[in-house]
C-alpha positions in Angstrom: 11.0 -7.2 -6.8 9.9 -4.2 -9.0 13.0 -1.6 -8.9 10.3 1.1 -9.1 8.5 0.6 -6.3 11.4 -0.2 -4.4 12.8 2.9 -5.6 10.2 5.3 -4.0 9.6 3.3 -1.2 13.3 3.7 -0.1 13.2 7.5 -1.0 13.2 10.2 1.9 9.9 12.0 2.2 9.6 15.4 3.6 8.6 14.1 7.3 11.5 11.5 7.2 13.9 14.6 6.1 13.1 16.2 9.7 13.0 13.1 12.0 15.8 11.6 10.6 18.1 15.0 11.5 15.5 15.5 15.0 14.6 12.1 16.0 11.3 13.5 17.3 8.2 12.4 15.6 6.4 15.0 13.0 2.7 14.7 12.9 1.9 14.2 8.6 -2.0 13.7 9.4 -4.5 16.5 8.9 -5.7 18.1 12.6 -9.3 16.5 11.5 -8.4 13.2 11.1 -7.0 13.0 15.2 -8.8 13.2 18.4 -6.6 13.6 21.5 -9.5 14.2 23.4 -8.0 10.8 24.7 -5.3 11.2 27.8 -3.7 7.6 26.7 -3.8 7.5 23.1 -4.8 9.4 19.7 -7.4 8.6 17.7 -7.4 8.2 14.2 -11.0 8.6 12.3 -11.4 7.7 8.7 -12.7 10.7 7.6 -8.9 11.6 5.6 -8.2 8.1 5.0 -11.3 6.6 3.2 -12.8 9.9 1.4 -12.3 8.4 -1.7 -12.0 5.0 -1.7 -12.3 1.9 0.5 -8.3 0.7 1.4 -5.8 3.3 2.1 -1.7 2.6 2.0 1.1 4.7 3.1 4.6 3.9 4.3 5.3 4.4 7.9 7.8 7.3 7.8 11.2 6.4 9.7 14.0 7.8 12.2 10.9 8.6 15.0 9.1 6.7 17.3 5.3 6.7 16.5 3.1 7.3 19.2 0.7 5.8 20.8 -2.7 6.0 18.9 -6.3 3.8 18.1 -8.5 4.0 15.5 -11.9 2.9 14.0 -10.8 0.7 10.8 -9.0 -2.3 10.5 -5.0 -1.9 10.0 -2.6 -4.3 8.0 1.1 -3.7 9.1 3.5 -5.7 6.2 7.6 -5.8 7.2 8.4 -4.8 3.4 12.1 -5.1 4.6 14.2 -5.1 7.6 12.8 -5.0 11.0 10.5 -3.1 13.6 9.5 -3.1 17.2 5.6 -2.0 17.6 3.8 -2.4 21.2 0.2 -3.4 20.8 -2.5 -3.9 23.3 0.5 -4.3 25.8 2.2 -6.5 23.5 5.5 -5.9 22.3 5.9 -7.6 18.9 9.3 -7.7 16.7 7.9 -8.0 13.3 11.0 -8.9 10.4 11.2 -9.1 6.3 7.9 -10.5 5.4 5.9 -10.7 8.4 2.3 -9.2 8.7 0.3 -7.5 11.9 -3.5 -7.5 11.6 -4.9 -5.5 14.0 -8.5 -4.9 15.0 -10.8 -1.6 15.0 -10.0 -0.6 18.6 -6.7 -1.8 19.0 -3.8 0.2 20.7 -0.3 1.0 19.2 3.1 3.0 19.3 5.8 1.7 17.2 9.7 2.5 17.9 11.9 4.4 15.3 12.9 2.5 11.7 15.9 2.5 10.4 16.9 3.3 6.6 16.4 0.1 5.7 13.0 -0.6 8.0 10.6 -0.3 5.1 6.9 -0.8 7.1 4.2 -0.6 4.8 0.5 0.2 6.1 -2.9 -1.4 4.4 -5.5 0.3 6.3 -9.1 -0.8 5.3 -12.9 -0.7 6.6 -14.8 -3.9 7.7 -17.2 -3.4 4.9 -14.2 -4.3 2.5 -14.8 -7.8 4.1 -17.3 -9.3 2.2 -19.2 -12.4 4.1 -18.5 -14.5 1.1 -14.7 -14.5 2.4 -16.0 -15.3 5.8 -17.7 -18.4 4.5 -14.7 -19.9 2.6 -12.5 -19.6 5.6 -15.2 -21.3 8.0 -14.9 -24.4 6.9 -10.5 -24.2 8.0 -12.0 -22.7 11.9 -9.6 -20.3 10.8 -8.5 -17.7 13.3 -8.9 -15.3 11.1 -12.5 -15.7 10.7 -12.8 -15.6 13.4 -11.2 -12.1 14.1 -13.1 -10.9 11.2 -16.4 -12.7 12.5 -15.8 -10.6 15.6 -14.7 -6.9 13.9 -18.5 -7.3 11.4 -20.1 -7.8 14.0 -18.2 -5.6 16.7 -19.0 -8.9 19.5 -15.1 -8.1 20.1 -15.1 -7.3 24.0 -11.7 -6.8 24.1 -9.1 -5.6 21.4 -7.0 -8.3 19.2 -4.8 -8.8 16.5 -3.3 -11.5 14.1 0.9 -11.6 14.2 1.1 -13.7 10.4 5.3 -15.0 10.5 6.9 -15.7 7.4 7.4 -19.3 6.8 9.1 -20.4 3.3 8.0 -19.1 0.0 4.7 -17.7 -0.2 2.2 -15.3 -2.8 1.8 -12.7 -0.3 4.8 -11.0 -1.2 3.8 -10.9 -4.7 0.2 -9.9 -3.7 1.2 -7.1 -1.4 3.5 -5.9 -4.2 1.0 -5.8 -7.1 -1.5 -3.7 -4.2 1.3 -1.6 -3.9 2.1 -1.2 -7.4 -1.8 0.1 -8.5 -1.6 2.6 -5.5 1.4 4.4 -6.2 1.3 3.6 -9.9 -2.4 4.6 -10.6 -3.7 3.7 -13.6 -7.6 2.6 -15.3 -8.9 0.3 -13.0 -6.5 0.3 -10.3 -9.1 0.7 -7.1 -11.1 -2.4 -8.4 -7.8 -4.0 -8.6 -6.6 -3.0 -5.4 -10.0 -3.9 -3.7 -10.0 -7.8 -5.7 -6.6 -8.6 -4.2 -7.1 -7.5 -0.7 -9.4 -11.0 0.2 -7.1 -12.8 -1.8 -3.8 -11.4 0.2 -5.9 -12.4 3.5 -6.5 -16.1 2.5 -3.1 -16.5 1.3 -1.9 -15.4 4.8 -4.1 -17.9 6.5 -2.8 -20.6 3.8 1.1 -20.0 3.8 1.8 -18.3 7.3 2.2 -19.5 10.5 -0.3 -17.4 12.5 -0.7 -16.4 16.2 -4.0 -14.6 17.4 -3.7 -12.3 20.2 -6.7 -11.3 22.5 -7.7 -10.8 26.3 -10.4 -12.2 25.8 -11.1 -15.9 24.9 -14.8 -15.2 23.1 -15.4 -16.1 19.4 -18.2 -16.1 17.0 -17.9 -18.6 14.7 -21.8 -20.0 14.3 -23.2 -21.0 11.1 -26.4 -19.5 11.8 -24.6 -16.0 12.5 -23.1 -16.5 9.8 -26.4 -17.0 7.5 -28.0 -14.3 9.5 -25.4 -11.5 8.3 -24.9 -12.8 5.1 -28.8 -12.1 4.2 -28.5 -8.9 6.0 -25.1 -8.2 3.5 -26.7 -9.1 0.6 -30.7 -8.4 0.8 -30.5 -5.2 3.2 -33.2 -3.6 1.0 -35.9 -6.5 1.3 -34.8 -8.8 4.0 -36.3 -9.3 7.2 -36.5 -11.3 10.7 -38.8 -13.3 9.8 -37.9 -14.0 6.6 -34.4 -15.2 7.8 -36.3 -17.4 10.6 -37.8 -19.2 7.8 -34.8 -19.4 6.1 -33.4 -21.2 9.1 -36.7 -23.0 10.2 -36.3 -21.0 13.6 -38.8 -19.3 15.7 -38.6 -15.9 15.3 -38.1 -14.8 18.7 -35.7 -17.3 19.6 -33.9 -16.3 17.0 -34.1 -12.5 17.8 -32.7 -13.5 21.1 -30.1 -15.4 19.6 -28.9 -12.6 17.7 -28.6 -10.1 20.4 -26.6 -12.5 22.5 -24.2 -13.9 19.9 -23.5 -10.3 18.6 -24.7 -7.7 21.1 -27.1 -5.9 18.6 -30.8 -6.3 17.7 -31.9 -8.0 13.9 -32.4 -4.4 13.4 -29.6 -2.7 14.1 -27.5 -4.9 12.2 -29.6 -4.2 9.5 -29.9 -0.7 9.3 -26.0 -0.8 9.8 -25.6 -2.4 6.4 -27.9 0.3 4.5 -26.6 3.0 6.6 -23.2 1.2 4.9 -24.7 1.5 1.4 -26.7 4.7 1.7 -22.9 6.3 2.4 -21.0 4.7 -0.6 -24.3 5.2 -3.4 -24.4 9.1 -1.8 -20.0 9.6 -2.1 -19.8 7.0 -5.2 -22.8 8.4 -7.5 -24.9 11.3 -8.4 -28.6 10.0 -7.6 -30.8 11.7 -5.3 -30.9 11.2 -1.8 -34.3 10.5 -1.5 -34.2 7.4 -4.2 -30.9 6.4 -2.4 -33.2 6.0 1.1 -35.7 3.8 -1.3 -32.8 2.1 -2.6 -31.1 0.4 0.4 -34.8 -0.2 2.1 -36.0 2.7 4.2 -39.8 3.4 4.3 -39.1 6.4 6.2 -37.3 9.2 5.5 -37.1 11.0 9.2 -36.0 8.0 10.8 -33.2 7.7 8.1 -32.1 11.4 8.5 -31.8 10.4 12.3 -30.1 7.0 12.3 -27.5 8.4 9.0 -26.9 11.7 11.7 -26.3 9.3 14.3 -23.7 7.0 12.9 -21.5 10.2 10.7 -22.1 13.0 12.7 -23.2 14.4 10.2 -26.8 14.9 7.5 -26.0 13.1 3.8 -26.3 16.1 2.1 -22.7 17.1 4.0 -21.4 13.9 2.9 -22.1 14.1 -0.6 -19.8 18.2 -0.1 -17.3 16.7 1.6 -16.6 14.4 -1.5 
């Protein structure tokens, strides 16, 4: 165990200072980053946690219970020590030393109030941090957890889920989720690249040493090998790829294969596709200094309108306030 970390990790911050004398739960987030437009739950948008970077951690603060909130990214919960109580989707789930809690982009939680020794630790990323090179080493095991991840890239997830991973014996992911921790609190050159490398490595360990249980209301799954294909061309050759050039690929008639796509995943060829370069128009416009007009050339749009409309249409919001938000 690295003292240091363990050190901070353990010390009071300023919102565990109040709810540990109040017991009422202290909001830390900023007001833009929540939408209680929502009578049930909260919602938590990315725009504080990913301005920056691509995987976000934080310790849950303690001696409050956490309300009940949803969000639009993908959530790793990891029992650094002791134990908690969190109530997902309807679910209540203990989670001890060790264990891990995946939960998908939609799903609904509220923990109950940590102790001083209840250290939770939260990993949240977005789906694009899941490359489809990932998905296709885990095929091969029928994994479930490609087959929750199968369903978050390509939102065909009807119905909330989420992974509980149990501790079983000796296993990496301790070591793994410590070195991630490590590079985020202890900054230094190279420590995003480092953080983002080990994050599919911490998830294939978890399929490898834990004893997993999958929880969903809904028995649907997308585990094809032609859906697979199909993404993975749309992942890697956004800027050039195209329908037909995938039915090819496959030796599939293009229409059938249109009509495949919509009814495995619920979206047209095309809409997945201007998903991924909507994806890659938004990190090349935060990440780099080029223009936005050779970043629309770059990731594959002939038309400079229609990107405008479809970029407006996913953020809220034109590229050019993107680029002065960061």
């Amino acid at each position: 165990m690295d003292k240091q970390l363990d050190t901070l990790l353990r010390q009071l911050t300023s919102i565990e200072k109040i709810q540990q004398q109040t017991h009422e739960f202290v909001q830390d987030l900023p007001d833009d980053t929540i939408d209680s437009s929502q009578s049930d739950s909260i919602l938590l948008n990315n725009r504080h946690f990913f301005r920056n970077k691509d995987i976000y951690v934080s310790k849950h603060n303690r001696y409050a219970p956490y309300p009940r909130h949803t969000h639009d990214f993908l959530e790793l919960n990891y029992m650094y020590s002791g134990s908690c109580v969190e109530h997902i989707d309807g679910t209540r789930v203990e989670l001890h030393t060790g264990d891990v809690v995946l939960l998908n982009i939609g799903s609904s939680h509220s923990l109950e109030a940590l102790g001083d020794d209840d250290i939770l630790i939260n990993i949240l990323f977005r789906n694009k941090s899941i490359h489809l090179d990932l998905l296709d080493k885990l095929y091969d095991s029928d994994s479930v957890l490609f087959n929750f991840l199968m369903n978050t890239t390509t939102r065909n997830q009807t119905e909330p889920l989420f992974i509980y991973f149990r501790k079983r014996g000796n296993s990496d992911v301790t070591h793994i989720i410590d070195t991630i921790l490590s590079e985020y609190y202890f900054s230094r050159k190279f420590s995003n690249q480092i953080i983002s490398s080990y994050l599919p490595i911490l998830l294939i360990t978890l399929v490898r040493d834990y004893q997993s249980e999958i929880m969903n209301k809904s028995k649907q799954r997308l585990n094809d090998p032609v859906m697979l294909t199909v993404l993975k061309d749309i992942e890697t050759d956004y800027a050039t790829v195209s329908l037909q050039s995938v039915a090819k690929k496959l030796n599939y008639n293009r229409y059938y294969l249109s009509n495949l796509i919509k009814k495995k995943t619920g979206k047209t060829f095309t809409e997945l596709l201007n998903q991924q370069k909507l994806l890659q128009a938004q990190l090349l416009i935060t990440s780099t200094k080029l223009p936005i007009s050779q970043i629309i050339r770059q990731v594959g749009f002939s038309n400079k309108n229609y990107f405008y409309n479809k970029y407006q249409q996913k953020y809220g919001h034109l590229p050019t306030a993107t680029r002065n938000q960061r």
